[in-house]
JSON list of C-alpha atoms in Angstrom, two decimals:
[
{"chain": "A", "resi": 26, "resn": "UNK", "atom": "CA", "xyz": [7.03, -6.58, -21.22]},
{"chain": "A", "resi": 27, "resn": "UNK", "atom": "CA", "xyz": [8.33, -10.03, -22.04]},
{"chain": "A", "resi": 28, "resn": "UNK", "atom": "CA", "xyz": [5.80, -10.26, -24.87]},
{"chain": "A", "resi": 29, "resn": "UNK", "atom": "CA", "xyz": [7.13, -6.99, -26.26]},
{"chain": "A", "resi": 30, "resn": "UNK", "atom": "CA", "xyz": [10.68, -8.33, -26.12]},
{"chain": "A", "resi": 31, "resn": "UNK", "atom": "CA", "xyz": [9.61, -11.45, -28.02]},
{"chain": "A", "resi": 32, "resn": "UNK", "atom": "CA", "xyz": [7.81, -9.28, -30.57]},
{"chain": "A", "resi": 33, "resn": "UNK", "atom": "CA", "xyz": [10.96, -7.25, -31.16]},
{"chain": "A", "resi": 34, "resn": "UNK", "atom": "CA", "xyz": [12.98, -10.45, -31.46]},
{"chain": "A", "resi": 35, "resn": "UNK", "atom": "CA", "xyz": [10.66, -11.75, -34.18]},
{"chain": "A", "resi": 36, "resn": "UNK", "atom": "CA", "xyz": [10.82, -8.40, -36.01]},
{"chain": "A", "resi": 37, "resn": "UNK", "atom": "CA", "xyz": [14.63, -8.54, -35.80]},
{"chain": "A", "resi": 38, "resn": "UNK", "atom": "CA", "xyz": [14.74, -12.03, -37.27]},
{"chain": "A", "resi": 39, "resn": "UNK", "atom": "CA", "xyz": [12.41, -11.08, -40.11]},
{"chain": "A", "resi": 40, "resn": "UNK", "atom": "CA", "xyz": [14.40, -7.92, -40.87]},
{"chain": "A", "resi": 41, "resn": "UNK", "atom": "CA", "xyz": [17.60, -9.97, -40.88]},
{"chain": "A", "resi": 42, "resn": "UNK", "atom": "CA", "xyz": [16.12, -12.45, -43.34]},
{"chain": "A", "resi": 43, "resn": "UNK", "atom": "CA", "xyz": [15.23, -9.65, -45.72]},
{"chain": "A", "resi": 44, "resn": "UNK", "atom": "CA", "xyz": [18.70, -8.13, -45.47]},
{"chain": "A", "resi": 45, "resn": "UNK", "atom": "CA", "xyz": [18.03, -5.09, -43.29]},
{"chain": "A", "resi": 46, "resn": "UNK", "atom": "CA", "xyz": [21.07, -5.52, -41.06]},
{"chain": "A", "resi": 47, "resn": "UNK", "atom": "CA", "xyz": [20.99, -2.12, -39.39]},
{"chain": "A", "resi": 48, "resn": "UNK", "atom": "CA", "xyz": [17.34, -2.33, -38.46]},
{"chain": "A", "resi": 49, "resn": "UNK", "atom": "CA", "xyz": [17.78, -5.93, -37.35]},
{"chain": "A", "resi": 50, "resn": "UNK", "atom": "CA", "xyz": [20.61, -5.13, -34.97]},
{"chain": "A", "resi": 51, "resn": "UNK", "atom": "CA", "xyz": [18.81, -2.09, -33.53]},
{"chain": "A", "resi": 52, "resn": "UNK", "atom": "CA", "xyz": [15.62, -4.04, -32.89]},
{"chain": "A", "resi": 53, "resn": "UNK", "atom": "CA", "xyz": [17.62, -6.94, -31.41]},
{"chain": "A", "resi": 54, "resn": "UNK", "atom": "CA", "xyz": [19.24, -4.48, -29.02]},
{"chain": "A", "resi": 55, "resn": "UNK", "atom": "CA", "xyz": [15.84, -3.18, -27.94]},
{"chain": "A", "resi": 56, "resn": "UNK", "atom": "CA", "xyz": [14.63, -6.76, -27.43]},
{"chain": "A", "resi": 57, "resn": "UNK", "atom": "CA", "xyz": [17.68, -7.53, -25.29]},
{"chain": "A", "resi": 58, "resn": "UNK", "atom": "CA", "xyz": [17.15, -4.43, -23.14]},
{"chain": "A", "resi": 59, "resn": "UNK", "atom": "CA", "xyz": [13.45, -5.20, -22.62]},
{"chain": "A", "resi": 60, "resn": "UNK", "atom": "CA", "xyz": [14.27, -8.81, -21.72]},
{"chain": "A", "resi": 61, "resn": "UNK", "atom": "CA", "xyz": [16.74, -7.78, -19.03]},
{"chain": "A", "resi": 62, "resn": "UNK", "atom": "CA", "xyz": [14.31, -5.18, -17.65]},
{"chain": "A", "resi": 63, "resn": "UNK", "atom": "CA", "xyz": [11.65, -7.90, -17.42]},
{"chain": "A", "resi": 64, "resn": "UNK", "atom": "CA", "xyz": [14.06, -10.21, -15.58]},
{"chain": "A", "resi": 65, "resn": "UNK", "atom": "CA", "xyz": [15.04, -7.46, -13.12]},
{"chain": "A", "resi": 66, "resn": "UNK", "atom": "CA", "xyz": [11.38, -6.58, -12.45]},
{"chain": "A", "resi": 67, "resn": "UNK", "atom": "CA", "xyz": [10.59, -10.26, -11.88]},
{"chain": "A", "resi": 68, "resn": "UNK", "atom": "CA", "xyz": [13.36, -10.58, -9.29]},
{"chain": "A", "resi": 69, "resn": "UNK", "atom": "CA", "xyz": [12.33, -7.35, -7.53]},
{"chain": "A", "resi": 70, "resn": "UNK", "atom": "CA", "xyz": [8.68, -8.39, -7.31]},
{"chain": "A", "resi": 71, "resn": "UNK", "atom": "CA", "xyz": [9.68, -11.87, -6.15]},
{"chain": "A", "resi": 72, "resn": "UNK", "atom": "CA", "xyz": [11.74, -10.44, -3.29]},
{"chain": "A", "resi": 73, "resn": "UNK", "atom": "CA", "xyz": [8.95, -8.02, -2.33]},
{"chain": "A", "resi": 74, "resn": "UNK", "atom": "CA", "xyz": [6.40, -10.84, -2.32]},
{"chain": "A", "resi": 75, "resn": "UNK", "atom": "CA", "xyz": [8.61, -13.05, -0.18]},
{"chain": "A", "resi": 76, "resn": "UNK", "atom": "CA", "xyz": [9.20, -10.26, 2.33]},
{"chain": "A", "resi": 77, "resn": "UNK", "atom": "CA", "xyz": [5.48, -9.42, 2.45]},
{"chain": "A", "resi": 78, "resn": "UNK", "atom": "CA", "xyz": [4.62, -13.08, 2.99]},
{"chain": "A", "resi": 79, "resn": "UNK", "atom": "CA", "xyz": [7.04, -13.31, 5.90]},
{"chain": "A", "resi": 80, "resn": "UNK", "atom": "CA", "xyz": [5.60, -10.21, 7.55]},
{"chain": "A", "resi": 81, "resn": "UNK", "atom": "CA", "xyz": [2.07, -11.59, 7.28]},
{"chain": "A", "resi": 82, "resn": "UNK", "atom": "CA", "xyz": [2.95, -14.91, 8.89]},
{"chain": "A", "resi": 83, "resn": "UNK", "atom": "CA", "xyz": [4.56, -13.32, 11.96]}
]
């Protein structure tokens, strides 16, 4: 998902260079949303892994 966010960021930059402001801002918004979803998923899986590790060591 993080790769997809980076892909959208690159598309946004390229669209901005060519003067497509509306498309650039829309794609940048999608990249921002995907980035935050990836961060949230990372934190959730990190917490789950830590809790599973604690239950295995008991």
